[in-house]
Amino acid sequence: MVLLRHPTAVLALISSLLLSPAVQAASLESVLADQANLTMFRGLVKNTVQETLKYHILKGTIDMPSIVKGDSIWAATTLTDRNYSTVTGGQHLILTKQPGGEVVFTSGFATRGTVVVEDLQFDSGLVQITDSVMHVPETLESTARNAYKDLAAFVGALYATDLYDEVAGWEDVTIFAPRNAAFQQLAGTFAAMDRDDLRRVLRYHVVPGRLSHVWELRNASALASADGGTEVAITRQANSIFVNSAEIIQPDILLANGVAHLIDNVLDPGQPDARPDFSLTTQQPPVFTPLGTATATGANVPTPFASNLPCTPSCVGGTRATAAPTGSGGADSSNAGGALPRCTGLAGAGLGIGLAVGAIMAGF
Ligand SMILES: *[C@@H]1O[C@H](CO)[C@@H](O)[C@H](O)[C@H]1NC(C)=O
Ligand SMILES: *[C@@H]1O[C@H](CO)[C@@H](O)[C@H](O)[C@H]1NC(C)=O
Ligand SMILES: *[C@@H]1O[C@H](CO)[C@@H](O)[C@H](O)[C@H]1NC(C)=O
């Protein structure tokens, strides 16, 4: 990996975006200039990464020692443009202090990195230097396509039932998204289910207006779902967290409009009282009755609804070549009104090319 050293170019861009008083920029510059490896380069001068830069600037000062070992906190950033994020108060990232004391950030697309230089002071706050660049959280669709392929069945089912835009339009959502295998196991059941029932099932997995990271899901609490407020119940047991009887297997997938937690079973709004059986040493059984011949799971088994994901340039010739593009950073006709946060794929692409090492989180 090539390291380039052009801190002045970086600072010029940051200051034009965010630090209008020249005196602040100069002070920040003098702090950063001492950091030999703090470098970001060509890609940064493109407009498309301005959102990424805003995402690297935190609102409020957070000093790393204040985070308790083993704890996670979330931090709001200056990325408030509603074309990119509809998280109240600014798009956010997660900071976790490991038992060993180092601080790890989590950003979109499961991008993680470690703070390598902590709490550099400048006259308006602190700078944290990280070993990799953060990725602005993207739409559910883009996240399923590009980062979490295990979301394909769930997101495809939202498209198949014309619910995707509704879910992507909700703000501050918490989504409990069943992984592909959960849908594979119940392929016959969903094939036999009528559209309205399937819409109810899918809406039951979404909690609008209440962004809950995994550490905010308290034992024995309940969250009102988009299925008419029918609640989902949280149960914590040792290190496991269950939603009804489904276990969270991948927490805190950051999205443009909230957060998703991947779960291992499909939830049934008709059985809100389902709870995990702790005597089982295996995965909890599905709450739905599997219909048809028992279906296998795995990468070689067809994923229900996956073909309903809209097509992109990379799958031209696929079954939905005419579907409205809702992601991948292209012209976004379905979001023309600006109501839905769009995919920030352009920024992501710029990162891969232009940035290699070193990111800034600066607090005001
Ligand atoms: C800068 O990068 C070089 C090469 O990766 C490394 O050897 C050196 O330790 C780094 N310096 C600092 C201050 O991180
Ligand atoms: C958001 O997107 C709309 C439609 O593309 C555009 O008109 C508007 O200028 C954008 N807003 C910002 C702040 O970029
Ligand atoms: C979680 O809540 C359930 C139901 O109230 C209770 O039985 C259980 O002991 C609680 N578990 C923990 C770890 O507090």
Coordinates of C-alpha atoms and ligand atoms in Angstrom, one line a residue:
M1 CA 0.0 0.0 0.0
V2 CA 1.4 3.3 -1.0
L3 CA 1.5 6.1 1.5
L4 CA 1.3 9.6 0.2
R5 CA 2.0 12.6 2.3
H6 CA -0.1 15.5 1.3
P7 CA -1.7 16.7 4.5
T8 CA -2.1 20.3 3.3
A9 CA -4.4 19.2 0.5
V10 CA -6.5 17.3 3.0
L11 CA -6.7 20.2 5.3
A12 CA -7.5 22.7 2.6
L13 CA -10.6 20.6 1.8
I14 CA -11.7 20.1 5.4
S15 CA -11.3 23.8 6.1
S16 CA -13.3 24.8 3.1
L17 CA -16.1 22.5 4.1
L18 CA -16.3 22.8 7.8
L19 CA -13.8 25.1 9.5
S20 CA -14.5 28.4 8.0
P21 CA -12.5 30.6 10.4
A22 CA -9.0 30.4 9.0
V23 CA -7.5 30.4 12.4
Q24 CA -9.1 27.2 13.3
A25 CA -8.0 25.5 10.1
A26 CA -4.4 26.6 10.7
S27 CA -4.4 25.2 14.2
L28 CA -5.8 21.9 13.0
E29 CA -3.3 21.9 10.2
S30 CA -0.4 22.4 12.5
V31 CA -1.6 19.5 14.7
L32 CA -2.1 17.2 11.7
A33 CA 1.1 18.2 10.0
D34 CA 3.0 16.6 12.8
Q35 CA 1.4 13.3 11.9
A36 CA 3.7 11.9 9.3
N37 CA 1.3 9.2 8.0
L38 CA -1.9 11.2 8.0
T39 CA -2.5 11.4 4.4
M40 CA -5.4 11.4 2.0
F41 CA -4.9 12.2 -1.5
R42 CA -6.3 12.6 -5.0
G43 CA -9.7 11.3 -4.4
L44 CA -10.4 13.9 -1.7
V45 CA -10.5 16.7 -4.1
K46 CA -13.6 15.3 -5.8
N47 CA -17.0 16.5 -4.9
T48 CA -18.2 13.0 -4.4
V49 CA -16.2 12.5 -1.3
Q50 CA -17.4 15.6 0.5
E51 CA -20.1 13.5 2.2
T52 CA -17.3 11.1 3.3
L53 CA -15.4 14.0 4.8
K54 CA -18.4 15.2 6.7
Y55 CA -18.9 11.7 8.0
H56 CA -15.4 11.9 9.5
I57 CA -16.2 15.0 11.5
L58 CA -18.0 14.3 14.8
K59 CA -20.4 16.6 16.4
G60 CA -19.3 17.3 19.9
T61 CA -16.0 16.3 21.4
I62 CA -15.5 12.7 22.4
D63 CA -12.3 11.8 24.1
M64 CA -11.3 8.2 23.8
P65 CA -10.4 7.7 27.5
S66 CA -14.0 8.5 28.4
I67 CA -15.3 5.4 26.7
V68 CA -15.4 2.5 29.2
K69 CA -13.6 -0.7 28.2
G70 CA -16.0 -3.2 26.7
D71 CA -18.6 -0.5 25.9
S72 CA -19.9 0.9 22.7
I73 CA -21.2 4.4 22.1
W74 CA -22.5 6.0 19.0
A75 CA -21.4 9.4 17.8
A76 CA -23.3 11.8 15.5
T77 CA -21.3 13.3 12.6
T78 CA -21.7 16.4 10.6
L79 CA -23.2 14.4 7.7
T80 CA -26.8 15.8 7.9
D81 CA -27.6 16.0 4.1
R82 CA -30.9 14.2 3.8
N83 CA -29.9 12.9 0.4
Y84 CA -27.4 10.7 2.2
S85 CA -28.8 10.2 5.7
T86 CA -32.1 10.4 7.5
V87 CA -30.7 9.6 10.9
T88 CA -31.9 12.4 13.2
G89 CA -29.1 14.7 14.2
G90 CA -26.6 13.5 11.6
Q91 CA -25.4 10.2 10.3
H92 CA -23.6 8.3 13.0
L93 CA -20.8 5.8 13.6
I94 CA -20.1 3.4 16.5
L95 CA -17.1 3.6 18.7
T96 CA -16.2 0.5 20.8
K97 CA -13.5 0.2 23.4
Q98 CA -12.0 -3.2 23.3
P99 CA -11.0 -5.0 26.5
G100 CA -7.4 -4.2 25.6
G101 CA -8.2 -0.5 25.6
E102 CA -8.0 0.3 21.8
V103 CA -11.0 2.0 20.2
V104 CA -12.5 0.5 17.1
F105 CA -15.0 2.3 14.9
T106 CA -17.8 0.7 12.9
S107 CA -19.1 2.6 9.9
G108 CA -21.2 1.6 6.9
F109 CA -20.7 -1.7 5.0
A110 CA -19.3 -3.2 8.2
T111 CA -16.1 -1.1 7.7
R112 CA -14.1 -1.2 10.8
G113 CA -10.9 0.4 11.9
T114 CA -8.8 1.2 14.9
V115 CA -7.9 4.6 16.3
V116 CA -4.2 4.6 16.2
V117 CA -3.5 8.1 17.5
E118 CA -5.9 9.4 20.1
D119 CA -7.0 12.8 21.2
L120 CA -4.7 15.2 19.3
Q121 CA -5.8 18.5 20.6
F122 CA -6.5 21.5 18.4
D123 CA -8.1 24.7 19.5
S124 CA -11.6 23.5 18.6
G125 CA -11.6 19.9 19.6
L126 CA -9.8 16.6 19.2
V127 CA -8.5 14.7 16.2
Q128 CA -8.5 10.9 16.2
I129 CA -6.4 9.2 13.6
T130 CA -7.6 5.9 12.4
D131 CA -6.0 3.2 10.4
S132 CA -8.7 3.0 7.7
V133 CA -11.3 5.2 6.2
M134 CA -14.9 5.1 7.3
H135 CA -17.6 4.3 4.8
V136 CA -20.7 6.4 4.8
P137 CA -23.7 4.1 5.6
E138 CA -25.7 3.4 2.4
T139 CA -29.3 2.3 1.6
L140 CA -30.6 -1.1 2.7
E141 CA -30.5 -2.2 -1.0
S142 CA -27.0 -1.1 -1.6
T143 CA -25.9 -2.7 1.7
A144 CA -27.5 -6.0 0.7
R145 CA -25.9 -5.9 -2.7
N146 CA -22.4 -4.8 -1.8
A147 CA -21.7 -5.7 1.8
Y148 CA -24.2 -8.1 3.3
K149 CA -25.4 -10.6 0.7
D150 CA -27.2 -12.4 3.5
L151 CA -29.8 -9.6 3.4
A152 CA -30.7 -10.5 -0.2
A153 CA -33.9 -12.5 0.5
F154 CA -35.3 -10.0 2.9
V155 CA -34.6 -7.0 0.7
G156 CA -35.8 -8.9 -2.4
A157 CA -39.0 -9.7 -0.5
L158 CA -39.5 -6.0 0.2
Y159 CA -39.3 -5.3 -3.5
A160 CA -41.5 -8.2 -4.4
T161 CA -44.2 -6.8 -2.2
D162 CA -43.6 -3.1 -3.2
L163 CA -42.6 -2.3 0.4
Y164 CA -39.0 -1.3 -0.3
D165 CA -39.6 2.4 -0.8
E166 CA -41.8 2.6 2.2
V167 CA -39.1 1.0 4.4
A168 CA -36.3 3.0 2.9
G169 CA -38.3 6.2 3.5
W170 CA -38.8 5.7 7.2
E171 CA -36.3 7.6 9.4
D172 CA -34.3 6.3 12.3
V173 CA -35.4 2.7 11.6
T174 CA -34.3 -0.4 13.4
I175 CA -34.7 -3.4 11.1
F176 CA -34.5 -7.0 12.2
A177 CA -33.6 -8.7 8.9
P178 CA -33.7 -12.5 8.6
R179 CA -30.8 -14.0 6.8
N180 CA -31.2 -15.8 3.5
A181 CA -31.2 -19.3 5.1
A182 CA -34.2 -18.4 7.2
F183 CA -36.1 -17.7 4.0
Q184 CA -34.7 -20.7 2.2
Q185 CA -36.0 -22.9 5.0
L186 CA -39.5 -21.6 4.5
A187 CA -39.5 -21.2 0.8
G188 CA -42.7 -23.3 0.4
T189 CA -44.4 -21.4 3.2
F190 CA -43.8 -18.0 1.6
A191 CA -44.6 -19.3 -1.9
A192 CA -48.1 -20.2 -0.5
M193 CA -48.6 -17.0 1.4
D194 CA -50.7 -14.3 -0.1
R195 CA -49.2 -10.9 -0.7
D196 CA -51.0 -9.0 2.1
D197 CA -49.9 -11.6 4.6
L198 CA -46.4 -11.4 3.4
R199 CA -46.4 -7.6 3.7
R200 CA -47.6 -8.0 7.3
V201 CA -44.7 -10.4 8.0
L202 CA -42.2 -8.1 6.5
R203 CA -43.4 -4.9 8.2
Y204 CA -43.2 -6.8 11.5
H205 CA -39.5 -6.8 11.1
V206 CA -39.2 -3.0 11.0
V207 CA -39.3 -0.5 13.8
P208 CA -39.7 3.0 12.4
G209 CA -38.6 6.1 14.4
R210 CA -36.6 4.2 17.0
L211 CA -33.0 3.6 16.1
S212 CA -31.7 1.0 18.5
H213 CA -28.2 -0.2 18.5
V214 CA -27.7 -3.7 19.9
W215 CA -26.6 -2.4 23.4
E216 CA -29.7 -0.3 23.5
L217 CA -31.9 -3.4 23.2
R218 CA -32.8 -4.0 26.8
N219 CA -33.9 -7.4 28.2
A220 CA -37.6 -7.8 28.4
S221 CA -38.3 -4.7 26.5
A222 CA -40.6 -4.4 23.5
L223 CA -40.5 -2.4 20.3
A224 CA -43.5 -1.3 18.2
S225 CA -43.2 -2.6 14.7
A226 CA -44.5 -1.2 11.5
D227 CA -47.2 -3.9 11.4
G228 CA -49.7 -1.7 13.1
G229 CA -47.6 -1.4 16.2
T230 CA -47.5 -5.1 17.0
E231 CA -44.5 -5.5 19.3
V232 CA -41.4 -7.5 19.0
A233 CA -39.9 -8.6 22.3
I234 CA -36.2 -8.5 23.2
T235 CA -34.7 -11.2 25.4
R236 CA -31.1 -11.3 26.5
Q237 CA -29.5 -14.4 27.8
A238 CA -25.7 -14.5 28.5
N239 CA -24.2 -13.1 25.3
S240 CA -27.2 -13.8 23.1
I241 CA -29.9 -11.4 22.1
F242 CA -33.2 -12.6 20.8
V243 CA -36.0 -10.9 19.0
N244 CA -39.0 -13.0 19.9
S245 CA -37.4 -16.4 19.4
A246 CA -34.9 -15.3 16.6
E247 CA -31.3 -14.6 17.6
I248 CA -29.4 -11.6 16.4
I249 CA -26.4 -13.1 14.6
Q250 CA -24.9 -9.8 13.2
P251 CA -25.7 -6.6 15.0
D252 CA -25.4 -3.0 14.1
I253 CA -25.3 -2.8 10.3
L254 CA -25.4 0.9 9.8
L255 CA -27.8 2.2 7.1
A256 CA -28.6 5.6 5.5
N257 CA -31.8 5.6 7.5
G258 CA -30.9 3.7 10.6
V259 CA -29.6 0.3 11.6
A260 CA -30.2 -3.3 10.8
H261 CA -29.6 -6.4 12.9
L262 CA -29.3 -9.7 11.0
I263 CA -31.4 -12.5 12.7
D264 CA -31.5 -16.2 12.1
N265 CA -35.3 -16.7 11.8
V266 CA -38.3 -15.0 10.2
L267 CA -40.6 -13.3 12.7
D268 CA -44.3 -14.0 12.7
P269 CA -46.7 -11.1 13.7
G270 CA -49.2 -13.8 14.5
Q271 CA -47.0 -15.2 17.2
P272 CA -45.6 -12.2 19.1
D273 CA -45.3 -14.3 22.2
A274 CA -42.7 -16.7 20.6
R275 CA -39.6 -16.8 23.0
P276 CA -36.4 -18.7 22.8
D277 CA -36.1 -22.2 24.3
F278 CA -32.9 -22.0 26.2
S279 CA -32.8 -25.7 26.7
L280 CA -32.0 -26.1 23.0
T281 CA -28.3 -26.4 22.1
T282 CA -29.1 -25.9 18.4
Q283 CA -30.7 -22.9 16.6
Q284 CA -34.2 -22.1 17.6
P285 CA -36.8 -23.7 15.2
P286 CA -38.7 -21.5 12.8
V287 CA -42.0 -20.1 14.2
F288 CA -43.7 -20.6 10.8
T289 CA -44.6 -24.1 9.8
P290 CA -42.4 -25.2 6.8
L291 CA -44.7 -26.2 3.9
G292 CA -43.7 -28.4 1.0
T293 CA -40.6 -30.6 0.9
A294 CA -38.0 -29.7 3.5
T295 CA -35.7 -27.2 1.9
A296 CA -32.0 -27.1 2.3
T297 CA -30.1 -24.0 3.1
G298 CA -26.8 -22.7 1.9
A299 CA -25.1 -20.9 -1.0
N300 CA -26.0 -23.5 -3.6
V301 CA -29.7 -23.4 -2.8
P302 CA -31.8 -20.8 -4.6
T303 CA -32.4 -17.7 -2.3
P304 CA -36.1 -16.8 -2.3
F305 CA -36.9 -13.3 -3.5
A306 CA -33.2 -12.6 -4.4
S307 CA -34.2 -12.2 -8.1
N308 CA -36.5 -9.4 -7.0
L309 CA -33.6 -7.1 -6.2
P310 CA -33.5 -4.4 -8.9
C311 CA -31.0 -4.8 -11.6
T312 CA -27.8 -2.8 -11.9
P313 CA -25.3 -2.3 -14.7
S314 CA -23.4 -5.3 -13.4
C315 CA -26.4 -7.6 -14.0
V316 CA -27.7 -6.2 -17.3
G317 CA -29.6 -9.0 -19.0
G318 CA -31.0 -10.2 -15.6
T319 CA -34.7 -10.5 -15.0
R320 CA -35.3 -7.0 -13.9
A321 CA -33.2 -4.9 -16.2
T322 CA -35.9 -2.3 -16.3
A323 CA -36.3 -1.8 -12.6
A324 CA -35.9 1.6 -11.2
P325 CA -32.3 2.1 -10.0
T326 CA -32.5 2.8 -6.3
G327 CA -28.9 2.5 -5.5
S328 CA -25.4 2.2 -6.7
G329 CA -24.9 6.0 -6.9
G330 CA -26.3 6.4 -10.4
A331 CA -29.0 8.8 -11.5
D332 CA -31.7 8.1 -9.1
S333 CA -35.0 8.5 -10.7
S334 CA -37.0 6.8 -8.0
N335 CA -35.7 9.4 -5.5
A336 CA -36.2 12.4 -7.6
G337 CA -38.1 14.2 -4.9
G338 CA -35.2 13.8 -2.6
A339 CA -37.4 12.1 0.0
L340 CA -35.3 8.9 0.3
P341 CA -31.7 8.9 1.2
R342 CA -29.9 7.6 -1.9
C343 CA -27.0 5.3 -2.3
T344 CA -23.7 6.9 -1.7
G345 CA -21.9 4.5 -4.0
L346 CA -19.9 7.1 -5.7
A347 CA -18.2 8.1 -2.5
G348 CA -17.5 4.5 -1.8
A349 CA -15.9 4.0 -5.1
G350 CA -13.8 7.1 -4.7
L351 CA -12.5 5.8 -1.4
G352 CA -11.3 2.5 -2.9
I353 CA -9.2 4.4 -5.4
G354 CA -8.2 7.5 -3.6
L355 CA -7.7 6.7 0.0
A356 CA -5.6 4.1 1.6
V357 CA -4.5 4.9 5.1
G358 CA -5.5 7.4 7.6
A359 CA -8.8 9.1 8.4
I360 CA -9.7 11.9 10.6
M361 CA -12.4 12.2 13.2
A362 CA -12.4 15.7 14.5
G363 CA -14.7 16.9 17.2
F364 CA -15.8 20.4 17.7
Ligands
LIG1 C1 4.3 5.6 9.1 O1 4.3 4.5 8.1 C2 5.5 3.8 8.1 C3 5.3 2.8 6.9 O2 4.1 2.1 7.0 C4 5.7 3.1 9.4 O3 6.9 2.3 9.4 C5 5.8 4.1 10.5 O4 5.9 3.5 11.8 C6 4.6 5.0 10.5 N1 4.7 6.1 11.4 C7 3.8 6.5 12.3 C8 4.1 7.6 13.2 O5 2.7 5.9 12.4
LIG2 C1 -30.5 16.5 -2.9 O1 -30.9 15.9 -4.1 C2 -31.8 16.7 -4.8 C3 -32.3 15.9 -6.0 O2 -31.3 15.3 -6.6 C4 -31.0 18.0 -5.2 O3 -31.9 18.9 -6.0 C5 -30.5 18.7 -4.0 O4 -29.7 19.8 -4.3 C6 -29.7 17.7 -3.1 N1 -29.4 18.4 -1.9 C7 -28.1 18.5 -1.5 C8 -28.0 19.3 -0.2 O5 -27.2 18.1 -2.1
LIG3 C1 -34.6 -11.1 31.0 O1 -35.9 -11.0 31.2 C2 -36.6 -12.2 31.5 C3 -38.1 -11.9 31.5 O2 -38.4 -10.9 32.4 C4 -36.1 -12.7 32.8 O3 -36.7 -14.0 33.1 C5 -34.6 -13.0 32.7 O4 -34.0 -13.4 33.9 C6 -33.9 -11.7 32.3 N1 -32.5 -12.0 31.9 C7 -31.5 -11.3 32.3 C8 -30.2 -11.7 31.8 O5 -31.7 -10.3 33.0

